[in-house]
PDB file of C-alpha atoms in Angstrom:
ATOM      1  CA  UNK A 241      22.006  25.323  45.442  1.00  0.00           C
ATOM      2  CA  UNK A 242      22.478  27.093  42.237  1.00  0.00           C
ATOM      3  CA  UNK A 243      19.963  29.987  40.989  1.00  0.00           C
ATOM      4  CA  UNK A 244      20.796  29.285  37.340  1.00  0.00           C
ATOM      5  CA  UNK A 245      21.495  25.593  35.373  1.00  0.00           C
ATOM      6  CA  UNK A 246      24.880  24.379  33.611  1.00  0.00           C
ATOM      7  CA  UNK A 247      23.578  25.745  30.675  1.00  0.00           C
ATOM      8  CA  UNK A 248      23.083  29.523  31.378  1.00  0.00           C
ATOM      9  CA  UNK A 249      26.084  29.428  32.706  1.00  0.00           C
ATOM     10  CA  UNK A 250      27.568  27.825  29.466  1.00  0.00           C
ATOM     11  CA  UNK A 251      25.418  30.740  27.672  1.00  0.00           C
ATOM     12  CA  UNK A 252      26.955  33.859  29.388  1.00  0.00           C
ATOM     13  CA  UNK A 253      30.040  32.450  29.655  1.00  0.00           C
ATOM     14  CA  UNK A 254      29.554  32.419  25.595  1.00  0.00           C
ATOM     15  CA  UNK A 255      28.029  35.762  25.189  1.00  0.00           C
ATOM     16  CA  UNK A 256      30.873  37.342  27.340  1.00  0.00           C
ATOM     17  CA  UNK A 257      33.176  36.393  24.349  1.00  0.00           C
ATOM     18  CA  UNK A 258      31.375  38.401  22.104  1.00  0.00           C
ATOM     19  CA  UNK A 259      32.915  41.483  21.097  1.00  0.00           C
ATOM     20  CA  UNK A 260      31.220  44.744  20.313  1.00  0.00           C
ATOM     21  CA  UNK A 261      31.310  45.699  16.409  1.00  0.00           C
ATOM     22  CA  UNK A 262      32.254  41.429  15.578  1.00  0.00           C
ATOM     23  CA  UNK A 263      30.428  40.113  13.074  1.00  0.00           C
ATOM     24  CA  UNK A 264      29.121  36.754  13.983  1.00  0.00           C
ATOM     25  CA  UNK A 265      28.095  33.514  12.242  1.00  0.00           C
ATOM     26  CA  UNK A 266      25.683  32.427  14.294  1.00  0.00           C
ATOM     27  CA  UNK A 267      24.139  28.471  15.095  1.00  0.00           C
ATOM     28  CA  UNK A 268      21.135  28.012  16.521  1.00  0.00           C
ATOM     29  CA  UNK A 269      20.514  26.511  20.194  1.00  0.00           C
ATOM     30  CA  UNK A 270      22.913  27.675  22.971  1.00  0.00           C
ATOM     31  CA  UNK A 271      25.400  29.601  20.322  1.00  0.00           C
ATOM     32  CA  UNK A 272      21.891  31.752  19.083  1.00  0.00           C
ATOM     33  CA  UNK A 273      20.852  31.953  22.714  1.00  0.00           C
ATOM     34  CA  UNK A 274      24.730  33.357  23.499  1.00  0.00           C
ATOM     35  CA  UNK A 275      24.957  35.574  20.606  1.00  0.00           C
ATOM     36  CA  UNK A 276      21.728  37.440  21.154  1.00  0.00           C
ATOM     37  CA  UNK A 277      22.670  37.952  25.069  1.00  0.00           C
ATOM     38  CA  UNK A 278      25.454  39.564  23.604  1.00  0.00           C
ATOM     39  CA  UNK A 279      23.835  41.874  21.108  1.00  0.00           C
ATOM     40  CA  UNK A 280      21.130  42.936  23.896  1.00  0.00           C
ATOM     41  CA  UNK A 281      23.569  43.862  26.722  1.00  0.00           C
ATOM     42  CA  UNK A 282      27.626  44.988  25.829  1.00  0.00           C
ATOM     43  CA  UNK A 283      27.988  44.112  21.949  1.00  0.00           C
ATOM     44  CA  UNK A 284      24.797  45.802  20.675  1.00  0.00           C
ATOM     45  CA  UNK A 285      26.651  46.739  17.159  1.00  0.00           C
ATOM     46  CA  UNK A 286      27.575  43.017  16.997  1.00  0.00           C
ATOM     47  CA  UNK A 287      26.668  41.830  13.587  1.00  0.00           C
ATOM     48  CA  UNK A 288      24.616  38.551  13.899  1.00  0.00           C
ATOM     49  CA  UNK A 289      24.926  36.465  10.589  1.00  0.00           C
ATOM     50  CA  UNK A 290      22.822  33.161  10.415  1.00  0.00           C
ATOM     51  CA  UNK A 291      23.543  30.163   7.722  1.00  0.00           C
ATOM     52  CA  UNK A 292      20.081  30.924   6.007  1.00  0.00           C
ATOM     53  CA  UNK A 293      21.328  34.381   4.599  1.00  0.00           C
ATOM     54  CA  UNK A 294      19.965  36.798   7.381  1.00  0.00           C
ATOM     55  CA  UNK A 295      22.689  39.671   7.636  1.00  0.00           C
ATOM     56  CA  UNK A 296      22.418  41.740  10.954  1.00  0.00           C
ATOM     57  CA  UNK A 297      19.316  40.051  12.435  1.00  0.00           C
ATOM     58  CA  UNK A 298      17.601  41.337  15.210  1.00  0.00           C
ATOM     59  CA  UNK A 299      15.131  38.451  16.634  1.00  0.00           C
ATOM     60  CA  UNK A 300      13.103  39.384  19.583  1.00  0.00           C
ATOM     61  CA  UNK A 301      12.827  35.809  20.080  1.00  0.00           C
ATOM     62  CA  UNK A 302      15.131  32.700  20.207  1.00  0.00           C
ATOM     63  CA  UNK A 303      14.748  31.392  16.495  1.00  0.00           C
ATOM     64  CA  UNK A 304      13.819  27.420  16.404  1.00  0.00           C
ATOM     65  CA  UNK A 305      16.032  27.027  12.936  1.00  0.00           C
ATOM     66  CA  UNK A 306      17.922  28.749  10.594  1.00  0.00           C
ATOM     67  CA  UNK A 307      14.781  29.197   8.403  1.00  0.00           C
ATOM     68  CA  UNK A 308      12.996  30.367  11.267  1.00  0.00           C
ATOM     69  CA  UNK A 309      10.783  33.973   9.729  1.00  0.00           C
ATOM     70  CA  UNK A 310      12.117  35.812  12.357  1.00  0.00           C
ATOM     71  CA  UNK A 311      15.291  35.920  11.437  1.00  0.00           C
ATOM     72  CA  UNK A 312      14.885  37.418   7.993  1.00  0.00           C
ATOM     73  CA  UNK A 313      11.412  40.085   9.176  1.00  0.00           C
ATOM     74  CA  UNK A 314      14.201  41.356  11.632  1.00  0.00           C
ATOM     75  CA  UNK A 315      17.228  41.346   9.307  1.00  0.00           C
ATOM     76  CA  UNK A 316      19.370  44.129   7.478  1.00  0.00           C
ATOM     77  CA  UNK A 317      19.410  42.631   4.317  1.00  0.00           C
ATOM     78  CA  UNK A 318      18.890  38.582   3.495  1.00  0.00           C
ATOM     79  CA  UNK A 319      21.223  37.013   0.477  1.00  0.00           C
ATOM     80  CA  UNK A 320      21.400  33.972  -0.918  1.00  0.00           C
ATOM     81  CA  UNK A 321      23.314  30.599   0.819  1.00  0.00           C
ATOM     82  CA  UNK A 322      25.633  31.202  -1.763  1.00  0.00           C
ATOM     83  CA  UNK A 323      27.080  34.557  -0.965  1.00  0.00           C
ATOM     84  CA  UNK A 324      27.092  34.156   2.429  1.00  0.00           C
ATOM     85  CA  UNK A 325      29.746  31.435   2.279  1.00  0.00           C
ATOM     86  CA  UNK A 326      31.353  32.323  -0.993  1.00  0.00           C
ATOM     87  CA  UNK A 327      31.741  36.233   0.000  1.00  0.00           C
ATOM     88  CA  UNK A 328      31.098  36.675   3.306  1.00  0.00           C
ATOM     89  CA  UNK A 329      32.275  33.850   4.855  1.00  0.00           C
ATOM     90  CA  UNK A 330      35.292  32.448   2.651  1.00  0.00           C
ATOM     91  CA  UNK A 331      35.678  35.946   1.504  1.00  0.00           C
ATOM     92  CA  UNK A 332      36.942  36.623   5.433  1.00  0.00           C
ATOM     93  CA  UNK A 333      34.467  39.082   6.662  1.00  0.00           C
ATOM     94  CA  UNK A 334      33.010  37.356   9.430  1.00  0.00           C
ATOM     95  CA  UNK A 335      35.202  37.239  12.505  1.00  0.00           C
ATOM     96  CA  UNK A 336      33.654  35.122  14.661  1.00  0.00           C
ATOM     97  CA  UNK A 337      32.167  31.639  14.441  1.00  0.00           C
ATOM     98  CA  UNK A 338      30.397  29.463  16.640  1.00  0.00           C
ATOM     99  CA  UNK A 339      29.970  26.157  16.377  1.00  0.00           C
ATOM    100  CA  UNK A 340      28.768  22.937  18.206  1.00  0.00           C
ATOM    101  CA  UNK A 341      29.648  19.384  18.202  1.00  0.00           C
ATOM    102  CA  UNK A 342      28.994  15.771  19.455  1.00  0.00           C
ATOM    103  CA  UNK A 343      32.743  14.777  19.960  1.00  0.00           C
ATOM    104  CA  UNK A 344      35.847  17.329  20.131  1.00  0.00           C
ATOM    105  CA  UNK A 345      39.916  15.943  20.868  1.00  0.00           C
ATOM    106  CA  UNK A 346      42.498  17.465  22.450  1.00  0.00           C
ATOM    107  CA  UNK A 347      43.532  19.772  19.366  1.00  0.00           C
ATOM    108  CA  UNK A 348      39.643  21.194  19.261  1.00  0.00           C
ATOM    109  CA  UNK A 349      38.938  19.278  16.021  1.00  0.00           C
ATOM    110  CA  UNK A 350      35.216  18.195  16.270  1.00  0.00           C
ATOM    111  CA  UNK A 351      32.930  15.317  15.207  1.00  0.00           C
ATOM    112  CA  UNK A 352      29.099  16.261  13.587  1.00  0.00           C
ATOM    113  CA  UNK A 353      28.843  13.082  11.588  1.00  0.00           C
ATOM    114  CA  UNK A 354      28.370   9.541  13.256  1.00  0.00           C
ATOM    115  CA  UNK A 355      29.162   8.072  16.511  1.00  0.00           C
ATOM    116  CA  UNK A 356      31.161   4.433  15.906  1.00  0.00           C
ATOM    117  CA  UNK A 357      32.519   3.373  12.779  1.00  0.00           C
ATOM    118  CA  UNK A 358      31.230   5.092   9.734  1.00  0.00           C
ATOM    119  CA  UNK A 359      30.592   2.199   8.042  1.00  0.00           C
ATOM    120  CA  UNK A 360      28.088   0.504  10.611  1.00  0.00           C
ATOM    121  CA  UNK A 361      27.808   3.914  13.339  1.00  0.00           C
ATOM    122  CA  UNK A 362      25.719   3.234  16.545  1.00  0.00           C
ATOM    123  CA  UNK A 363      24.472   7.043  15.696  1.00  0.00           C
ATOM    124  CA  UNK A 364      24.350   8.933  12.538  1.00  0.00           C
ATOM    125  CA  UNK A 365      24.339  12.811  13.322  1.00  0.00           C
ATOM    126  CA  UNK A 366      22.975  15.827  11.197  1.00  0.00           C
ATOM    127  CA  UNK A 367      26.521  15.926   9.782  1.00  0.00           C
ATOM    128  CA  UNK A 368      29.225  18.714   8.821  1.00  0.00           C
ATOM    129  CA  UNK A 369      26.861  21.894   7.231  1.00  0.00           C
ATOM    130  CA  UNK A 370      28.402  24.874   7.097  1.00  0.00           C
ATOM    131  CA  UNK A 371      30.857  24.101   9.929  1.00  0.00           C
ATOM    132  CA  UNK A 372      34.154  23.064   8.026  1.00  0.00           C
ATOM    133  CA  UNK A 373      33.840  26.241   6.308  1.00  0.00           C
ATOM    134  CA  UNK A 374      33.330  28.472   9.513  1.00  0.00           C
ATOM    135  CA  UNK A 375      36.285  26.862  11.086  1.00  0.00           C
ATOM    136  CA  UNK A 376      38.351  27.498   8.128  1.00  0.00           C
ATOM    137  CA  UNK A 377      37.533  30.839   7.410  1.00  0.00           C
ATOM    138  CA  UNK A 378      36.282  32.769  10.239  1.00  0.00           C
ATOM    139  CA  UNK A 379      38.502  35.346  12.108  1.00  0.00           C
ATOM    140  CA  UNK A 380      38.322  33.022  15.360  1.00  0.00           C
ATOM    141  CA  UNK A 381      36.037  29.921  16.596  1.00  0.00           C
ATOM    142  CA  UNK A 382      34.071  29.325  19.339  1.00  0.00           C
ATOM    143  CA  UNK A 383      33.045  25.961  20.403  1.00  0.00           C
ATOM    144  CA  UNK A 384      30.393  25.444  23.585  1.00  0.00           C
ATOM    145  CA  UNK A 385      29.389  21.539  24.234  1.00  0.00           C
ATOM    146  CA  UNK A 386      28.178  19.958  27.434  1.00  0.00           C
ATOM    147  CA  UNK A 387      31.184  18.784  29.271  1.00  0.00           C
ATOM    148  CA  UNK A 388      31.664  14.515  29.393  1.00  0.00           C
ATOM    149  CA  UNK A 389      34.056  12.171  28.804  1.00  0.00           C
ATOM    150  CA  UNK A 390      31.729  10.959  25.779  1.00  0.00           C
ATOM    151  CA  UNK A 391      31.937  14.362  24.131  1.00  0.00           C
ATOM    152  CA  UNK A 392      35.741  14.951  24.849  1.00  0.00           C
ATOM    153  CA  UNK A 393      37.466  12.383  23.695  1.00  0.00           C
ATOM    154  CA  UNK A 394      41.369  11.096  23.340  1.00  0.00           C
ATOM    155  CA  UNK A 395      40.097  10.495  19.343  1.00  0.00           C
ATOM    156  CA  UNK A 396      37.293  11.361  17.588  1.00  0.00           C
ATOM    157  CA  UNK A 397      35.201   8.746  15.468  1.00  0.00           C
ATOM    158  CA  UNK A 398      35.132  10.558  12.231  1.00  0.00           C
ATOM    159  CA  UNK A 399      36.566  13.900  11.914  1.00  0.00           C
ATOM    160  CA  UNK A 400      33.854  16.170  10.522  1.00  0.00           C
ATOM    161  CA  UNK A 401      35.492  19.884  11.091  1.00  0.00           C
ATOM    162  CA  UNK A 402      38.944  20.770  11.548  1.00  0.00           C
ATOM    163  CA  UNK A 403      40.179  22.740  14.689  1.00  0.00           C
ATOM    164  CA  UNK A 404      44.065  22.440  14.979  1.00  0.00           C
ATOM    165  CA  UNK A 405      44.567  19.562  13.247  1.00  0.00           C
ATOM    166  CA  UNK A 406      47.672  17.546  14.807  1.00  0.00           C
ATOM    167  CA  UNK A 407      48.407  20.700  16.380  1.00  0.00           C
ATOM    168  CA  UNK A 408      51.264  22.872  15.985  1.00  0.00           C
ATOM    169  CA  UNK A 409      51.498  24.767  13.054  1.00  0.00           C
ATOM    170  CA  UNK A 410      49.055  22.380  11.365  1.00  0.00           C
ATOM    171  CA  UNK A 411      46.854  25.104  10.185  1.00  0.00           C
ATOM    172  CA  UNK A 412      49.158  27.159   8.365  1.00  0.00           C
ATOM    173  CA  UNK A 413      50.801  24.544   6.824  1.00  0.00           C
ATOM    174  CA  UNK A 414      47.150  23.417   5.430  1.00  0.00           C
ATOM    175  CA  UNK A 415      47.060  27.513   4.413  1.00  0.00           C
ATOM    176  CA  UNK A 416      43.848  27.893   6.433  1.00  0.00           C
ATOM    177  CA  UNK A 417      42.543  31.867   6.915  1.00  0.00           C
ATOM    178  CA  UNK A 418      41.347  32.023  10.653  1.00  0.00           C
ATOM    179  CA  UNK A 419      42.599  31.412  13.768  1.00  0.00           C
ATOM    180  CA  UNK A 420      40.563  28.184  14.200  1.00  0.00           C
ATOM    181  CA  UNK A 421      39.258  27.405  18.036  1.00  0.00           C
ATOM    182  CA  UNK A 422      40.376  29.890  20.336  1.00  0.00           C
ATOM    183  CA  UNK A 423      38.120  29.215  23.124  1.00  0.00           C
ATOM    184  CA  UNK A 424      35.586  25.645  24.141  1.00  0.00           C
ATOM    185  CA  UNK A 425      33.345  26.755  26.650  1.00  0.00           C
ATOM    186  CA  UNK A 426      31.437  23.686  28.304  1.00  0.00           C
ATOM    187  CA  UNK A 427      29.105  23.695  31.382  1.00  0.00           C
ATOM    188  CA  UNK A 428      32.105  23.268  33.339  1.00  0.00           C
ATOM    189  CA  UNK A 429      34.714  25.218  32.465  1.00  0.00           C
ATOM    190  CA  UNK A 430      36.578  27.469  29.494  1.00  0.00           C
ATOM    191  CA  UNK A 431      39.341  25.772  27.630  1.00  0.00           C
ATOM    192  CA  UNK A 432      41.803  27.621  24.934  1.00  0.00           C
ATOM    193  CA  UNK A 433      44.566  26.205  22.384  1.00  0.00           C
ATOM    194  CA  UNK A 434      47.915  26.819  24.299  1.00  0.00           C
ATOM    195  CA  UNK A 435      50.018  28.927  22.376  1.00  0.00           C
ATOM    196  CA  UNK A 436      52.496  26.535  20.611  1.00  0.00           C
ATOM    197  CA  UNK A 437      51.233  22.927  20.998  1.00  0.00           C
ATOM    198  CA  UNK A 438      47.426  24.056  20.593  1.00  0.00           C
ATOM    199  CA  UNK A 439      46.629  21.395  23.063  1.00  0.00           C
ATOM    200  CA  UNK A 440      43.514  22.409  24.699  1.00  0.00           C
ATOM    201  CA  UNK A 441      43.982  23.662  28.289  1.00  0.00           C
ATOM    202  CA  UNK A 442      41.792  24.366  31.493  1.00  0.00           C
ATOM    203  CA  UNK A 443      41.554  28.289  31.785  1.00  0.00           C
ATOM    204  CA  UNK A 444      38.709  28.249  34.189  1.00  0.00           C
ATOM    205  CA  UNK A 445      36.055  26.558  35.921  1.00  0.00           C
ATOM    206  CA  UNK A 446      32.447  27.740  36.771  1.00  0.00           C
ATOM    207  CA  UNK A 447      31.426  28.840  40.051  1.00  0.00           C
ATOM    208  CA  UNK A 448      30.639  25.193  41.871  1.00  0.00           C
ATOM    209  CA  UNK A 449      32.858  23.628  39.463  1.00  0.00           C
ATOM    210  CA  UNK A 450      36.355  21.460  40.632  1.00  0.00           C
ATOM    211  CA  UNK A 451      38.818  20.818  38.506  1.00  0.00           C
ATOM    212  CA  UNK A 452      38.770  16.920  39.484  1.00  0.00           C
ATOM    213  CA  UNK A 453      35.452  17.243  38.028  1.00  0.00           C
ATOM    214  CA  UNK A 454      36.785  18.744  35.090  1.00  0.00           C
ATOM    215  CA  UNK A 455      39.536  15.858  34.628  1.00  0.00           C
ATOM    216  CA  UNK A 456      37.020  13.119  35.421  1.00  0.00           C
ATOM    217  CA  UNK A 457      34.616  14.084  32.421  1.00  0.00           C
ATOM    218  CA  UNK A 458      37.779  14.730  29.868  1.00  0.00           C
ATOM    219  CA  UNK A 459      38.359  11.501  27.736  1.00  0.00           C
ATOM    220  CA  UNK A 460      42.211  12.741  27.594  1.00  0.00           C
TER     221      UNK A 460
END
């Protein structure tokens, strides 16, 4: 039996991805818990940038939201929502973005919004925030999500983010900045865009982890 859960392996799997020196826009749960892991083992100059306005935070502990006090008594500077997406963000000096999701398809676009049709949904979610913008803009995305065939799905119920569109060259013909998804790391495995059809494809699997298992819980 394992020492560790799906999760912390989903974490370090995350935090491994983090380069040393990248400046980071950070979400909270799993992508905070990744990014700090990061920042206090190989990437300690790793920038940490949080929606709120909190430029090069330092928390000693796991913030519970965005407007959590920690994050700004432990920052280098704080600025308003406003600059950090209309500078910093749009502006292209964050390079690396994480973000979550309730649905993703095969081209890494993701769904935030509702669950059914939008008109009548069986579930309304907390919707898009800042996430459209951080997958536009930011140098690369990373996406972590718990690994089922109700969260990876052959089409997505309302398209609330944009990864690779269609695929192909369906960001640069939109003119987008960043790379988009380069990497969806689940609790089973690490997916990335393949080169020309950006169809995402199996890398590797966690220790434990088949790759029937990884088929069975992919809705395409």
């Amino acid at each position: 039996m394992a020492a560790y859960t799906s999760d912390e392996m989903m974490t370090i799997a995350a935090a491994r991805m983090v380069r040393n020196g990248s400046s980071c826009f950070v979400g909270i749960g799993l992508p905070s818990a990744a990014a700090n892991l990061a920042r206090l083992t190989h990437a300690p100059d790793a920038v940490l940038i949080y929606e709120s306005g909190t430029i090069g935070t330092k928390p000693n502990v796991l913030p519970l939201s965005i407007g959590d006090s920690e994050l700004a008594e432990t920052a280098d500077t704080v600025v308003s929502l406003v600059e950090i997406f209309n500078y910093w963000l749009m502006g292209g000096r964050i390079s690396l973005g994480f973000l979550g999701a309730a649905q993703i398809d095969r081209f890494g676009n993701l769904n935030s919004t509702v669950i059914g049709p939008y008109g009548k949904p069986k579930t309304r979610l907390p919707g898009a925030g800042g996430a459209p913008a951080i997958a536009a803009s930011c140098g690369e995305v990373l996406i972590t999500l718990r690994h089922n065939a109700r969260a990876f799905v052959s089409k997505l119920d309302f398209v609330t983010t944009m990864g690779h569109g269609a695929g192909g060259d369906a960001r640069k013909k939109l003119g987008l900045p960043g790379k988009g998804p380069t990497a969806v790391i689940s609790d089973l495995g690490i997916l990335a865009p393949d080169p020309s059809s950006k169809e995402l494809v199996l890398q590797s699997v966690h220790a434990g982890v088949t790759v029937e298992q990884v088929v069975a819980a992919t809705g395409w």
